[in-house]
CSV table of C-alpha atoms in Angstrom, one decimal:
chain,number,residue,atom,x,y,z
A,163,MET,CA,-3.3,9.8,8.1
A,164,ARG,CA,0.2,10.5,9.4
A,165,ASP,CA,1.4,7.3,7.8
A,166,PHE,CA,0.0,8.4,4.4
A,167,SER,CA,1.7,11.8,4.8
A,168,ILE,CA,5.0,10.1,5.3
A,169,ILE,CA,4.5,8.1,2.1
A,170,TRP,CA,3.4,11.3,0.2
A,171,GLY,CA,6.6,13.0,1.3
A,172,LEU,CA,8.7,10.3,-0.4
A,173,LEU,CA,7.2,10.9,-3.8
A,174,GLU,CA,8.9,12.8,-6.5
A,175,ARG,CA,7.0,15.7,-8.3
A,176,PRO,CA,6.1,13.5,-11.4
A,177,GLN,CA,4.5,10.9,-9.1
A,178,LYS,CA,2.5,13.5,-7.2
A,179,LEU,CA,1.3,14.9,-10.5
A,180,LEU,CA,0.3,11.4,-11.6
A,181,CYS,CA,-1.7,11.1,-8.3
A,182,LEU,CA,-3.6,14.2,-9.1
A,183,PHE,CA,-4.2,13.2,-12.7
A,184,THR,CA,-5.5,9.8,-11.6
A,185,ALA,CA,-7.9,11.5,-9.2
A,186,LEU,CA,-9.3,13.7,-12.0
A,187,LEU,CA,-9.6,10.6,-14.2
A,188,ALA,CA,-11.5,8.8,-11.5
A,189,VAL,CA,-14.0,11.7,-11.4
A,190,THR,CA,-14.3,11.6,-15.2
A,191,VAL,CA,-14.9,7.8,-15.1
A,192,SER,CA,-17.7,8.4,-12.5
A,193,PHE,CA,-19.6,10.8,-14.8
A,194,SER,CA,-19.0,8.4,-17.8
A,195,GLU,CA,-20.8,5.7,-15.8
A,196,LEU,CA,-23.7,8.1,-15.3
A,197,VAL,CA,-24.0,8.6,-19.1
A,198,SER,CA,-23.8,4.9,-19.9
A,199,ILE,CA,-26.3,3.9,-17.3
A,200,GLY,CA,-28.7,6.7,-18.2
A,201,SER,CA,-28.6,5.7,-21.8
A,202,VAL,CA,-30.1,2.3,-21.0
A,203,VAL,CA,-33.6,3.7,-20.6
A,204,PRO,CA,-33.8,5.3,-24.0
A,205,VAL,CA,-32.5,2.1,-25.7
A,206,VAL,CA,-35.1,-0.1,-24.0
A,207,MET,CA,-37.8,2.5,-24.5
A,208,ALA,CA,-37.1,2.8,-28.2
A,209,LEU,CA,-37.2,-1.0,-28.6
A,210,THR,CA,-40.4,-1.7,-26.6
A,211,ASN,CA,-42.5,1.4,-26.7
A,212,GLU,CA,-44.6,2.2,-29.8
A,213,GLU,CA,-44.5,5.9,-28.9
A,214,GLY,CA,-40.7,5.9,-29.1
A,215,LEU,CA,-38.9,8.2,-26.8
A,216,SER,CA,-41.8,10.5,-26.0
A,217,GLY,CA,-42.6,8.4,-22.9
A,218,LEU,CA,-39.3,9.0,-21.3
A,219,PRO,CA,-39.2,10.4,-17.8
A,220,ASP,CA,-39.0,14.2,-17.5
A,221,VAL,CA,-35.3,14.1,-16.6
A,222,PHE,CA,-34.4,12.8,-20.1
A,223,HIS,CA,-36.5,15.5,-21.8
A,224,SER,CA,-34.8,18.2,-19.7
A,225,PHE,CA,-31.4,16.8,-20.7
A,226,ALA,CA,-32.4,16.7,-24.4
A,227,LYS,CA,-33.3,20.3,-24.2
A,228,VAL,CA,-29.9,21.2,-22.8
A,229,LEU,CA,-28.3,19.4,-25.7
A,230,GLY,CA,-30.7,20.9,-28.2
A,231,LEU,CA,-32.1,17.6,-29.3
A,232,ASP,CA,-35.6,16.9,-30.5
A,233,LEU,CA,-36.5,13.4,-29.2
A,234,SER,CA,-39.3,13.0,-31.8
A,235,GLU,CA,-36.6,13.0,-34.5
A,236,VAL,CA,-34.2,10.5,-32.8
A,237,THR,CA,-34.4,7.0,-34.3
A,238,THR,CA,-33.7,3.7,-32.7
A,239,THR,CA,-30.4,3.5,-34.6
A,240,HIS,CA,-29.3,6.8,-33.2
A,241,VAL,CA,-30.1,5.6,-29.7
A,242,LEU,CA,-28.3,2.3,-30.2
A,243,VAL,CA,-25.2,4.1,-31.6
A,244,GLY,CA,-25.2,6.5,-28.7
A,245,PHE,CA,-25.5,3.8,-26.2
A,246,VAL,CA,-22.7,1.7,-27.6
A,247,SER,CA,-20.5,4.8,-27.9
A,248,ALA,CA,-21.2,5.8,-24.3
A,249,LEU,CA,-20.4,2.3,-23.2
A,250,LEU,CA,-17.2,2.1,-25.2
A,251,VAL,CA,-16.0,5.4,-23.8
A,252,SER,CA,-16.9,4.4,-20.3
A,253,THR,CA,-15.1,1.0,-20.6
A,254,SER,CA,-12.0,2.7,-22.2
A,255,LEU,CA,-11.7,5.2,-19.4
A,256,ARG,CA,-12.1,2.5,-16.7
A,257,LEU,CA,-9.3,0.5,-18.3
A,258,LEU,CA,-7.1,3.6,-18.4
A,259,LEU,CA,-7.9,4.3,-14.8
A,260,LEU,CA,-7.1,0.8,-13.7
A,261,PHE,CA,-3.8,0.9,-15.6
A,262,LEU,CA,-2.7,4.2,-14.0
A,263,GLN,CA,-3.8,3.1,-10.5
A,264,THR,CA,-1.7,-0.1,-10.8
A,265,ARG,CA,1.3,1.7,-12.2
A,266,LEU,CA,1.1,4.4,-9.6
A,267,ALA,CA,0.8,1.9,-6.7
A,268,HIS,CA,3.8,-0.1,-7.9
A,269,SER,CA,5.8,3.1,-8.4
A,270,ILE,CA,5.1,4.2,-4.9
A,271,GLY,CA,6.0,0.7,-3.6
A,272,ALA,CA,9.3,0.9,-5.5
A,273,GLU,CA,10.0,4.4,-3.9
A,274,ILE,CA,9.3,3.0,-0.4
A,275,GLY,CA,11.6,0.0,-0.9
A,276,LYS,CA,14.4,2.2,-2.4
A,277,THR,CA,14.1,4.8,0.4
A,278,LEU,CA,14.2,2.1,3.1
A,279,PHE,CA,17.2,0.5,1.5
A,280,LEU,CA,19.0,3.8,1.0
A,281,LYS,CA,18.3,5.4,4.4
A,282,ASN,CA,19.3,2.3,6.4
A,283,LEU,CA,22.5,1.9,4.4
A,284,ASN,CA,23.4,5.5,5.1
A,285,GLN,CA,23.2,5.2,8.8
A,286,ASP,CA,26.3,4.8,10.9
A,287,LEU,CA,27.4,1.3,11.8
A,288,GLY,CA,26.2,1.6,15.4
A,289,ALA,CA,22.6,2.4,14.3
A,290,ILE,CA,22.6,-0.4,11.8
A,291,SER,CA,23.9,-2.9,14.3
A,292,GLU,CA,21.2,-2.0,16.8
A,293,GLN,CA,18.5,-2.9,14.2
A,294,SER,CA,17.1,-6.3,13.4
A,295,SER,CA,18.4,-7.3,10.0
A,296,ALA,CA,15.5,-9.6,9.6
A,297,GLU,CA,13.1,-6.8,10.1
A,298,LEU,CA,14.9,-4.6,7.5
A,299,ILE,CA,15.0,-7.4,4.9
A,300,ALA,CA,11.3,-8.2,5.5
A,301,ALA,CA,10.4,-4.5,5.1
A,302,VAL,CA,12.3,-4.1,1.9
A,303,SER,CA,11.5,-7.4,0.2
A,304,GLN,CA,8.0,-8.3,1.7
A,305,LYS,CA,6.3,-5.6,3.6
A,306,SER,CA,6.8,-3.0,0.8
A,307,ASN,CA,4.8,-5.3,-1.4
A,308,VAL,CA,2.1,-5.7,1.2
A,309,VAL,CA,1.9,-1.9,1.4
A,310,VAL,CA,1.4,-1.8,-2.4
A,311,TYR,CA,-1.1,-4.6,-2.7
A,312,ASN,CA,-2.9,-4.3,0.6
A,313,VAL,CA,-2.9,-0.5,1.2
A,314,ILE,CA,-2.0,1.8,-1.6
A,315,LEU,CA,-3.7,0.0,-4.6
A,316,PRO,CA,-6.8,-0.7,-2.5
A,317,LEU,CA,-6.9,2.9,-1.4
A,318,LEU,CA,-6.8,4.2,-5.0
A,319,LEU,CA,-9.5,1.7,-5.9
A,320,LEU,CA,-11.5,2.6,-2.8
A,321,ILE,CA,-11.6,6.3,-3.8
A,322,SER,CA,-12.5,5.7,-7.4
A,323,SER,CA,-15.1,3.1,-6.5
A,324,CYS,CA,-16.8,5.4,-4.0
A,325,LEU,CA,-17.1,8.1,-6.7
A,326,VAL,CA,-18.5,5.6,-9.2
A,327,LEU,CA,-20.9,4.1,-6.7
A,328,PHE,CA,-22.3,7.5,-5.9
A,329,ILE,CA,-22.8,8.5,-9.5
A,330,VAL,CA,-24.4,5.1,-10.4
A,331,PHE,CA,-26.8,5.6,-7.5
A,332,LEU,CA,-27.7,9.1,-8.8
A,333,ALA,CA,-28.3,7.7,-12.3
A,334,LEU,CA,-30.4,4.8,-10.9
A,335,PHE,CA,-32.3,7.2,-8.6
A,336,ALA,CA,-33.3,9.5,-11.5
A,337,THR,CA,-34.9,6.6,-13.3
A,338,PHE,CA,-36.1,4.2,-10.6
A,339,PRO,CA,-35.9,5.9,-7.2
A,340,VAL,CA,-37.6,3.1,-5.2
A,341,ALA,CA,-35.2,0.4,-6.4
A,342,ALA,CA,-32.2,2.8,-6.0
A,343,ILE,CA,-33.0,3.7,-2.4
A,344,GLY,CA,-33.8,0.0,-1.6
A,345,ILE,CA,-30.5,-1.2,-3.1
A,346,ILE,CA,-28.3,1.4,-1.6
A,347,LEU,CA,-29.8,1.1,1.9
A,348,PHE,CA,-29.5,-2.6,1.8
A,349,ILE,CA,-25.9,-2.4,0.6
A,350,LEU,CA,-24.9,0.1,3.4
A,351,PHE,CA,-26.8,-1.9,6.0
A,352,ILE,CA,-25.4,-5.4,5.1
A,353,TYR,CA,-21.8,-4.2,4.6
A,354,LEU,CA,-21.8,-2.2,7.8
A,355,LEU,CA,-23.3,-5.1,9.6
A,356,ILE,CA,-20.4,-7.3,8.3
A,357,ALA,CA,-17.6,-4.7,8.7
A,358,LEU,CA,-18.1,-3.9,12.4
A,359,PRO,CA,-17.2,-7.4,13.7
A,360,VAL,CA,-14.9,-8.3,10.9
A,361,ARG,CA,-12.7,-5.3,11.5
A,362,VAL,CA,-11.3,-6.9,14.7
A,363,PHE,CA,-10.3,-10.1,12.9
A,364,LEU,CA,-8.7,-8.1,10.0
A,365,ARG,CA,-6.5,-6.1,12.4
A,366,ARG,CA,-5.6,-9.2,14.4
A,367,ASN,CA,-4.6,-11.1,11.2
A,368,GLY,CA,-2.7,-8.0,10.0
A,369,SER,CA,-0.7,-8.0,13.2
A,370,ALA,CA,0.1,-11.7,12.8
A,371,LEU,CA,1.2,-11.1,9.2
A,372,ASN,CA,3.6,-8.3,10.2
A,373,LYS,CA,5.0,-10.3,13.1
A,374,ASN,CA,5.5,-13.6,11.3
A,375,ALA,CA,7.0,-11.9,8.2
A,376,ASN,CA,10.0,-10.8,10.4
A,377,ILE,CA,10.2,-14.3,12.0
A,378,VAL,CA,10.2,-16.1,8.6
A,379,VAL,CA,13.1,-14.0,7.3
A,380,ASN,CA,15.0,-14.4,10.6
A,381,LYS,CA,14.6,-18.2,10.3
A,382,VAL,CA,16.0,-18.2,6.8
A,383,GLN,CA,19.0,-16.0,7.9
A,384,ASP,CA,19.7,-18.3,10.9
A,385,ALA,CA,19.6,-21.4,8.7
A,386,PHE,CA,21.8,-20.3,5.9
A,387,GLY,CA,24.1,-18.3,8.1
A,388,ALA,CA,25.1,-21.4,10.0
A,389,ILE,CA,24.6,-24.1,7.4
A,390,ARG,CA,27.7,-26.0,8.4
A,391,GLU,CA,26.6,-26.4,12.0
A,392,ILE,CA,23.1,-27.3,11.0
A,393,ILE,CA,24.4,-30.2,8.8
A,394,LEU,CA,27.0,-31.2,11.3
A,395,TYR,CA,24.6,-31.5,14.2
A,396,ASP,CA,21.6,-32.7,12.1
A,397,LEU,CA,19.3,-29.7,12.9
A,398,VAL,CA,17.6,-29.6,9.5
A,399,SER,CA,14.3,-31.1,10.7
A,400,SER,CA,13.9,-28.9,13.8
A,401,LEU,CA,14.7,-25.7,11.9
A,402,THR,CA,12.3,-26.7,9.1
A,403,VAL,CA,9.5,-27.2,11.7
A,404,ALA,CA,10.3,-23.8,13.2
A,405,TYR,CA,10.3,-22.1,9.8
A,406,ALA,CA,7.1,-23.9,8.7
A,407,SER,CA,5.3,-22.9,11.8
A,408,SER,CA,5.9,-19.2,11.3
A,409,ASP,CA,5.3,-19.4,7.6
A,410,GLN,CA,2.0,-21.2,8.1
A,411,LYS,CA,0.8,-18.5,10.6
A,412,MET,CA,1.7,-15.8,8.1
A,413,ARG,CA,-0.1,-17.5,5.2
A,414,ARG,CA,-3.1,-18.3,7.4
A,415,ALA,CA,-3.5,-14.7,8.3
A,416,GLN,CA,-3.3,-13.8,4.6
A,417,ALA,CA,-5.9,-16.4,3.7
A,418,ALA,CA,-8.2,-15.4,6.5
A,419,ASN,CA,-8.2,-11.7,5.4
A,420,GLN,CA,-8.8,-12.7,1.8
A,421,PHE,CA,-11.8,-14.8,2.8
A,422,LEU,CA,-13.2,-12.0,5.0
A,423,GLY,CA,-12.8,-9.6,2.1
A,424,GLY,CA,-14.5,-11.7,-0.5
A,425,ALA,CA,-17.1,-13.7,1.4
A,426,PRO,CA,-19.9,-11.1,1.6
A,427,LYS,CA,-20.2,-10.9,-2.2
A,428,VAL,CA,-22.2,-14.2,-2.5
A,429,ILE,CA,-24.7,-13.2,0.2
A,430,VAL,CA,-25.1,-9.6,-0.9
A,431,GLU,CA,-25.7,-10.4,-4.6
A,432,PHE,CA,-28.5,-12.8,-3.8
A,433,VAL,CA,-30.4,-10.6,-1.3
A,434,ALA,CA,-29.8,-7.4,-3.3
A,435,ILE,CA,-31.3,-8.9,-6.5
A,436,THR,CA,-34.2,-10.2,-4.6
A,437,THR,CA,-34.7,-6.8,-3.0
A,438,LEU,CA,-34.6,-5.2,-6.5
A,439,LEU,CA,-37.3,-7.5,-7.9
A,440,VAL,CA,-39.6,-7.0,-4.8
A,441,ALA,CA,-39.2,-3.2,-5.0
A,442,ALA,CA,-40.0,-3.3,-8.7
A,443,ALA,CA,-43.1,-5.4,-8.2
A,444,LEU,CA,-44.3,-3.1,-5.4
A,445,TYR,CA,-43.7,-0.1,-7.6
A,446,VAL,CA,-45.7,-1.6,-10.4
A,447,ASP,CA,-48.6,-2.6,-8.1
A,448,ARG,CA,-48.9,0.7,-6.2
A,449,ALA,CA,-48.1,3.1,-9.0
A,450,ASN,CA,-50.4,1.2,-11.4
A,451,ARG,CA,-47.9,1.6,-14.2
A,452,SER,CA,-48.1,-0.2,-17.6
A,453,ALA,CA,-45.6,-2.8,-18.7
A,454,GLU,CA,-44.4,-0.6,-21.5
A,455,PHE,CA,-43.4,2.0,-19.0
A,456,ILE,CA,-42.0,-0.2,-16.3
A,457,ILE,CA,-39.8,-2.5,-18.5
A,458,PRO,CA,-37.3,0.2,-19.5
A,459,LEU,CA,-37.1,1.4,-15.9
A,460,LEU,CA,-36.7,-2.2,-14.6
A,461,ALA,CA,-33.9,-2.7,-17.2
A,462,ALA,CA,-32.1,0.5,-16.0
A,463,ALA,CA,-32.5,-0.7,-12.4
A,464,ALA,CA,-31.1,-4.1,-13.3
A,465,PHE,CA,-28.2,-2.6,-15.2
A,466,GLY,CA,-27.5,-0.2,-12.4
A,467,ALA,CA,-27.7,-3.0,-9.8
A,468,GLN,CA,-25.3,-5.0,-12.0
A,469,ARG,CA,-22.9,-2.1,-11.7
A,470,MET,CA,-23.5,-1.2,-8.1
A,471,LEU,CA,-23.0,-4.6,-6.5
A,472,PRO,CA,-19.5,-5.2,-7.9
A,473,ILE,CA,-18.5,-1.6,-7.1
A,474,ALA,CA,-19.9,-1.9,-3.5
A,475,GLN,CA,-18.0,-5.2,-3.1
A,476,GLN,CA,-14.8,-3.5,-4.4
A,477,VAL,CA,-15.3,-0.7,-1.8
A,478,TYR,CA,-15.7,-3.3,1.0
A,479,LEU,CA,-12.8,-5.4,-0.3
A,480,SER,CA,-10.5,-2.4,-0.5
A,481,TRP,CA,-11.5,-1.4,3.0
A,482,SER,CA,-10.8,-4.9,4.3
A,483,GLN,CA,-7.4,-5.0,2.6
A,484,ILE,CA,-6.4,-1.6,4.0
A,485,THR,CA,-7.5,-2.6,7.5
A,486,GLY,CA,-5.7,-5.9,7.3
A,487,GLY,CA,-2.5,-4.2,6.0
A,488,TRP,CA,-2.5,-1.3,8.4
A,489,ASP,CA,-0.1,-2.8,10.9
A,490,VAL,CA,2.4,-3.5,8.1
A,491,LEU,CA,2.0,0.1,6.8
A,492,THR,CA,2.6,1.4,10.4
A,493,ALA,CA,5.8,-0.8,10.7
A,494,VAL,CA,7.1,0.4,7.3
A,495,THR,CA,6.5,4.1,8.1
A,496,LEU,CA,8.0,3.7,11.5
A,497,MET,CA,11.2,2.3,9.9
A,498,LEU,CA,11.2,5.2,7.5
A,499,LYS,CA,11.0,7.7,10.3
A,500,ARG,CA,13.6,5.8,12.4
A,501,ALA,CA,16.1,5.4,9.5
A,502,SER,CA,16.9,9.0,9.1
A,503,GLY,CA,20.1,8.5,7.2
A,504,GLU,CA,20.8,10.7,4.3
A,505,PRO,CA,23.4,10.3,1.5
A,506,PRO,CA,26.7,11.7,2.9
A,507,LYS,CA,28.2,14.7,1.3
A,508,PHE,CA,32.0,14.9,1.4
A,509,SER,CA,34.3,17.6,0.3
A,510,LYS,CA,36.9,16.5,-2.2
A,511,THR,CA,39.5,18.7,-0.5
A,512,SER,CA,39.2,16.9,2.7
A,513,SER,CA,42.2,14.6,3.2
A,514,ILE,CA,44.1,13.0,6.0
A,515,SER,CA,47.3,11.0,6.5
A,516,LEU,CA,48.9,9.0,9.3
A,517,ASP,CA,52.5,10.1,9.9
A,518,LYS,CA,53.0,9.3,13.6
A,519,GLU,CA,50.2,7.5,15.5
A,520,LEU,CA,46.6,6.6,15.9
A,521,SER,CA,45.1,7.1,19.4
A,522,ILE,CA,41.9,7.0,21.5
A,523,VAL,CA,41.7,9.2,24.5
A,524,GLY,CA,39.1,8.6,27.2
A,525,GLY,CA,37.0,6.4,24.9
A,526,ALA,CA,33.9,4.3,25.5
A,527,ILE,CA,32.0,2.0,23.2
A,528,GLY,CA,28.4,0.8,23.5
A,529,TYR,CA,25.2,-0.1,21.8
A,530,GLN,CA,21.9,1.6,22.9
A,531,ASP,CA,22.0,1.5,26.8
A,532,THR,CA,24.7,-1.2,27.0
A,533,GLU,CA,28.3,-0.1,27.5
A,534,ILE,CA,30.8,-2.6,26.1
A,535,LEU,CA,34.2,-0.9,26.8
A,536,ARG,CA,35.1,2.1,28.9
A,537,ASN,CA,38.2,4.1,29.8
A,538,ILE,CA,39.9,3.3,26.5
A,539,ASN,CA,43.3,5.0,26.2
A,540,LEU,CA,45.6,3.6,23.6
A,541,LYS,CA,48.2,4.6,21.0
A,542,ILE,CA,49.2,2.7,17.8
A,543,GLU,CA,52.3,3.9,16.2
A,544,ARG,CA,52.7,4.0,12.4
A,545,GLY,CA,54.1,0.7,11.1
A,546,ALA,CA,53.3,-1.2,14.3
A,547,TRP,CA,51.7,-4.7,14.3
A,548,VAL,CA,49.0,-4.9,16.9
A,549,GLY,CA,46.7,-7.8,17.9
A,550,ILE,CA,43.5,-7.4,19.9
A,551,LEU,CA,42.7,-10.4,22.1
A,552,GLY,CA,39.7,-11.2,24.2
A,553,PRO,CA,36.8,-13.6,24.7
A,554,SER,CA,33.7,-13.6,22.4
A,555,GLY,CA,31.5,-10.6,22.9
A,556,SER,CA,34.2,-8.6,24.8
A,557,GLY,CA,34.2,-5.8,22.2
A,558,LYS,CA,37.1,-6.7,19.8
A,559,SER,CA,35.1,-6.1,16.6
A,560,SER,CA,33.5,-2.9,18.0
A,561,LEU,CA,37.0,-1.5,18.9
A,562,ALA,CA,38.2,-2.4,15.4
A,563,ASN,CA,35.2,-0.6,13.9
A,564,VAL,CA,36.0,2.5,15.9
A,565,LEU,CA,39.7,2.5,14.8
A,566,ILE,CA,38.8,2.3,11.1
A,567,GLY,CA,36.1,5.1,11.4
A,568,LEU,CA,33.0,2.9,11.0
A,569,LYS,CA,31.5,3.3,14.5
A,570,PRO,CA,31.6,6.5,16.6
A,571,LEU,CA,32.8,6.5,20.2
A,572,THR,CA,30.1,7.1,22.8
A,573,GLN,CA,32.7,9.0,24.8
A,574,GLY,CA,36.2,10.3,24.2
A,575,VAL,CA,37.9,11.1,20.9
A,576,LEU,CA,39.7,9.3,18.1
A,577,LYS,CA,42.9,11.1,16.9
A,578,VAL,CA,45.2,10.8,14.0
A,579,ASP,CA,48.5,12.5,14.7
A,580,ASP,CA,46.9,14.4,17.6
A,581,LYS,CA,44.1,15.6,15.3
A,582,GLU,CA,40.6,14.7,16.3
A,583,LEU,CA,38.6,13.0,13.6
A,584,ARG,CA,35.3,14.8,13.0
A,585,GLY,CA,32.6,14.8,10.3
A,586,GLU,CA,34.1,14.5,6.8
A,587,GLN,CA,37.5,13.4,8.3
A,588,HIS,CA,36.0,10.0,9.1
A,589,HIS,CA,35.3,9.4,5.4
A,590,ALA,CA,38.8,10.7,4.5
A,591,TRP,CA,40.3,8.3,7.1
A,592,ARG,CA,38.4,5.4,5.7
A,593,ASP,CA,39.7,6.2,2.2
A,594,ILE,CA,43.3,5.3,3.3
A,595,ILE,CA,42.3,2.2,5.3
A,596,ALA,CA,42.6,-1.3,4.0
A,597,LEU,CA,40.2,-3.8,5.6
A,598,VAL,CA,40.5,-7.6,5.1
A,599,PRO,CA,37.3,-9.3,6.4
């Protein structure tokens, strides 16, 4: 839940309002499903029963009284028009809900990618240097998409599907309680039976996906960052093997999670339909009902099962996607918390000029727990030509970054004309610096 609270904190007010509207629409869709399923019984009853709608279960008579309808005056045409209208409204609302859920998920994904990009760019050079650029690139370009398609969108679908599944069960229970209870118990049992062992594999594959996404980006960076050396020393084949190995592991993890998410559907559909037919047969035999009475109820049960099974599968699929993408979500939210950079605010009145000398007094430079240079004391007079010499990794670039105000000292002070550079003055100092890469 902490990961979701971080994502929620990124959203602008219009996005939060859209979330609330989508939730209300999901509730509305759920009740529209109740009406569309419940209207099946009157349709079949009107078409098959000589007595018309008078043989409907008591729940329909009670509902008609609330609406002020006299069922004896309702014709088959009225029933058919009402059924088609209810179905049309339900379908339209479901399409609108799917559209809003998709747009909302992608809007949140765009906000995650933008915030990751912005916060990391606004950090100081030292903090950026200490991070893995491959991890950052993977988070912005790949993992933000995984969060959209494997966490946020499935979560929205999971919430709406659970609501619809509950309402469909209520509608089915009101008309055919034996079949309703049998189907819902079977669905809960079989999916729980599958979910418990599958969860371990989903999390393991999600971890592999998160790990290898970083490795794949790192391999691409290494290859194209040193393309001359690769061609010169004929390293194309070995680097391709290394890239393909990580890429294959990532795609295998994705494929495995997709299979684990979709596989139960085939088994569940077969056994659930069989359960429905057996329950209906037992109900007819024990209750000693006539065919005219049982056919409408059986039609409603079949229609309800036809709705319940795909929804139940969607619930399971959404859960499996969220479980498989959880490690990626955790990695992204961790980067959001770690990258605490905010857009810098500078005063236009802040200015600085070099009239005499640039100096470092008692300085030290390091990254994380590693100290590169210590006891730095130097002065560079205005107009002087200075070269910094030393072996690779000795701290030449780090010292240059300190002198131009990109990296702070871990100890000591940087002075311009005996004035210590602090806060906004670093930005003012960079404004008068010319850097030739």
